[in-house]
mmCIF file of C-alpha atoms in Angstrom:
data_model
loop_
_atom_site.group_PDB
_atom_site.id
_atom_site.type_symbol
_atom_site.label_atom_id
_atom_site.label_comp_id
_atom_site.label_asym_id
_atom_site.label_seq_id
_atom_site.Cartn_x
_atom_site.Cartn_y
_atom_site.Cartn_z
ATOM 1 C CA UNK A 1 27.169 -68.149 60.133
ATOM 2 C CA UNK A 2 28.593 -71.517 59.152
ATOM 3 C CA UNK A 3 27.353 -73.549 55.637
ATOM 4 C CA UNK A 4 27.923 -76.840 56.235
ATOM 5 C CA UNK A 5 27.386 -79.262 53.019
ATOM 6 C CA UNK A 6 26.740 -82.932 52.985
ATOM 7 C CA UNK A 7 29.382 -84.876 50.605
ATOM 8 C CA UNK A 8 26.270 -86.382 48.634
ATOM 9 C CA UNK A 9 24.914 -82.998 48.459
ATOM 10 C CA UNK A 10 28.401 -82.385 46.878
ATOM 11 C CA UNK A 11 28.497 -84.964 44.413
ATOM 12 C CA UNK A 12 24.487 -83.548 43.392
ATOM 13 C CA UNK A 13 26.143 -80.089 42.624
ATOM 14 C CA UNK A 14 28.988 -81.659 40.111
ATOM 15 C CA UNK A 15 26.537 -84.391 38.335
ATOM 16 C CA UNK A 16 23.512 -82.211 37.516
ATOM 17 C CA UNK A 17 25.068 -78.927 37.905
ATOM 18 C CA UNK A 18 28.319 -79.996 36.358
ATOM 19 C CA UNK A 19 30.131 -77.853 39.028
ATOM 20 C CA UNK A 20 34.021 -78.440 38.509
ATOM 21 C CA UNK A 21 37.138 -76.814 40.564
ATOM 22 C CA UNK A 22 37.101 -73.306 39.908
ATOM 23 C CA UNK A 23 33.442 -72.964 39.937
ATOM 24 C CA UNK A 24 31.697 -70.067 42.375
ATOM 25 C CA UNK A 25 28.396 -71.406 43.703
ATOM 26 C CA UNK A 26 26.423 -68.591 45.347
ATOM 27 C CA UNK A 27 23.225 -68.917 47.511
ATOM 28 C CA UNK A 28 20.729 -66.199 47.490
ATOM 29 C CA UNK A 29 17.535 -65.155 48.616
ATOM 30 C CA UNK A 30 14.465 -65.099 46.348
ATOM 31 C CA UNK A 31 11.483 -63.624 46.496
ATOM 32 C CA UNK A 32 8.508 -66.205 47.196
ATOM 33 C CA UNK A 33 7.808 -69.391 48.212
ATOM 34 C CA UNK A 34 8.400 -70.364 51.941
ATOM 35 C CA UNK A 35 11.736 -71.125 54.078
ATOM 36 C CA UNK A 36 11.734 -72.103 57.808
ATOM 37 C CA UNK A 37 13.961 -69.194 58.223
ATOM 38 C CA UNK A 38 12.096 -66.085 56.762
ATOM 39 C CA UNK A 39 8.102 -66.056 55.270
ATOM 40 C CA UNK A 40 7.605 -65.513 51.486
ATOM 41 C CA UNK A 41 11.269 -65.374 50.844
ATOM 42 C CA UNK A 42 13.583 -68.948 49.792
ATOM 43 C CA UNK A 43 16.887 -69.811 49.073
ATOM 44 C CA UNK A 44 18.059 -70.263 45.714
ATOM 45 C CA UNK A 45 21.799 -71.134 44.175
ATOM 46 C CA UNK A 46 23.596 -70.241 41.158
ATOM 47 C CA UNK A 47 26.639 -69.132 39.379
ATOM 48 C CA UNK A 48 28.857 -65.581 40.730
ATOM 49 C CA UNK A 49 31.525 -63.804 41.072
ATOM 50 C CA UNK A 50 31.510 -62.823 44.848
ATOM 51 C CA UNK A 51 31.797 -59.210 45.730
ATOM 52 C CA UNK A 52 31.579 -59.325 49.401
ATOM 53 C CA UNK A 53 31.384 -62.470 51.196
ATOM 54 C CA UNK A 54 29.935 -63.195 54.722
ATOM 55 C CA UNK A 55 29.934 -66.911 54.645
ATOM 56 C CA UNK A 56 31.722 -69.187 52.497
ATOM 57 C CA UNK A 57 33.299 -72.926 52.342
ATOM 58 C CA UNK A 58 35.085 -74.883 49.934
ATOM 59 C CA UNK A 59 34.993 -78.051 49.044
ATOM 60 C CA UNK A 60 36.972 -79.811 46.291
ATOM 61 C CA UNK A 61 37.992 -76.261 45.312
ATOM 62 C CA UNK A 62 34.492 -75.518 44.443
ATOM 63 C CA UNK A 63 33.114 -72.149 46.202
ATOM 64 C CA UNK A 64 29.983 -72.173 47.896
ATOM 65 C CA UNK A 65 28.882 -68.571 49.256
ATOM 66 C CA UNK A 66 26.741 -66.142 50.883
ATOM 67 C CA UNK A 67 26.678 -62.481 50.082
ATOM 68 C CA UNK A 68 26.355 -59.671 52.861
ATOM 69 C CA UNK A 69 23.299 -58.462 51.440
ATOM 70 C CA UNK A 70 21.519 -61.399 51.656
ATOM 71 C CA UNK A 71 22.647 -62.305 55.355
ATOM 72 C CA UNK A 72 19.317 -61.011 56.966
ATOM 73 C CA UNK A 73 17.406 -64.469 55.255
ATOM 74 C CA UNK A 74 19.481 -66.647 57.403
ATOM 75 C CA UNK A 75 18.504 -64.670 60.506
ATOM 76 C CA UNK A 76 21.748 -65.895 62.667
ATOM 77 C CA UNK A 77 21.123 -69.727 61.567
ATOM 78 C CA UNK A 78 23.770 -71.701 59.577
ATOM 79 C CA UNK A 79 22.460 -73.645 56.795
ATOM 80 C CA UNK A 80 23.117 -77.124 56.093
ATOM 81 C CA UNK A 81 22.913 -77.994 52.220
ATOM 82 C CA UNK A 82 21.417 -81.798 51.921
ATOM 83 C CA UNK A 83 20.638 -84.169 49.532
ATOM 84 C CA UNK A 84 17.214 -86.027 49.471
ATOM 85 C CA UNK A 85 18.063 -89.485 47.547
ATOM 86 C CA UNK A 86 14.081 -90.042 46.776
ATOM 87 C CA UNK A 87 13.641 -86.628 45.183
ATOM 88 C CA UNK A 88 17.116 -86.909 43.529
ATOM 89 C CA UNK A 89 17.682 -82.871 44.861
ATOM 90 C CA UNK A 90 18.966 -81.024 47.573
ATOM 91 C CA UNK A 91 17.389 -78.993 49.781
ATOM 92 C CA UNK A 92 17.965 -76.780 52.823
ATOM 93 C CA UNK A 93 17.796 -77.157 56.857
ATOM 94 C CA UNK A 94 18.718 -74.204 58.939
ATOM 95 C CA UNK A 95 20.207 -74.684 62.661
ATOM 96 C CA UNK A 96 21.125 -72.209 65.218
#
């Protein structure tokens, strides 16, 4: 499981998230709404402390991270954090 993350998804995270070096970034499931990966479950972000990591990558000493309990969602895809300039927001692909 890779997570790959698009520089202008990058520079989204530190403008409207105000991420700065340090910062943890996790990515976890949610219940509802719809992913290409898993029905009735999506992918959400926010602020941790990681406890035990199966994916990770950082990026201007920001951490961006996956727990193992939430490693089933991706079911053995990597995702690929984008940025869509129309909608000013990222959003998610998933590739095997």
């Amino acid at each position: 499981m890779e997570i790959v993350i698009e520089d202008k998804a990058i520079d989204w995270f530190k403008e409207e998230v105000d991420c700065v070096p340090g910062d943890q970034i996790q990515f976890h499931v949610r219940y509802g709404g719809d992913s290409a990966v898993q029905q009735g479950f999506s992918l959400g972000f926010s602020y941790g402390t990681p406890t035990d990591i199966a994916a990770s990558k950082k990026i201007d000493d920001i951490l961006f991270y996956i727990e193992s309990k939430d490693i089933w969602f991706f079911d053995d895809h990597h995702l690929h954090v984008q940025y869509d300039e129309t909608r000013d927001e990222i959003y998610y692909q998933y590739a095997k």
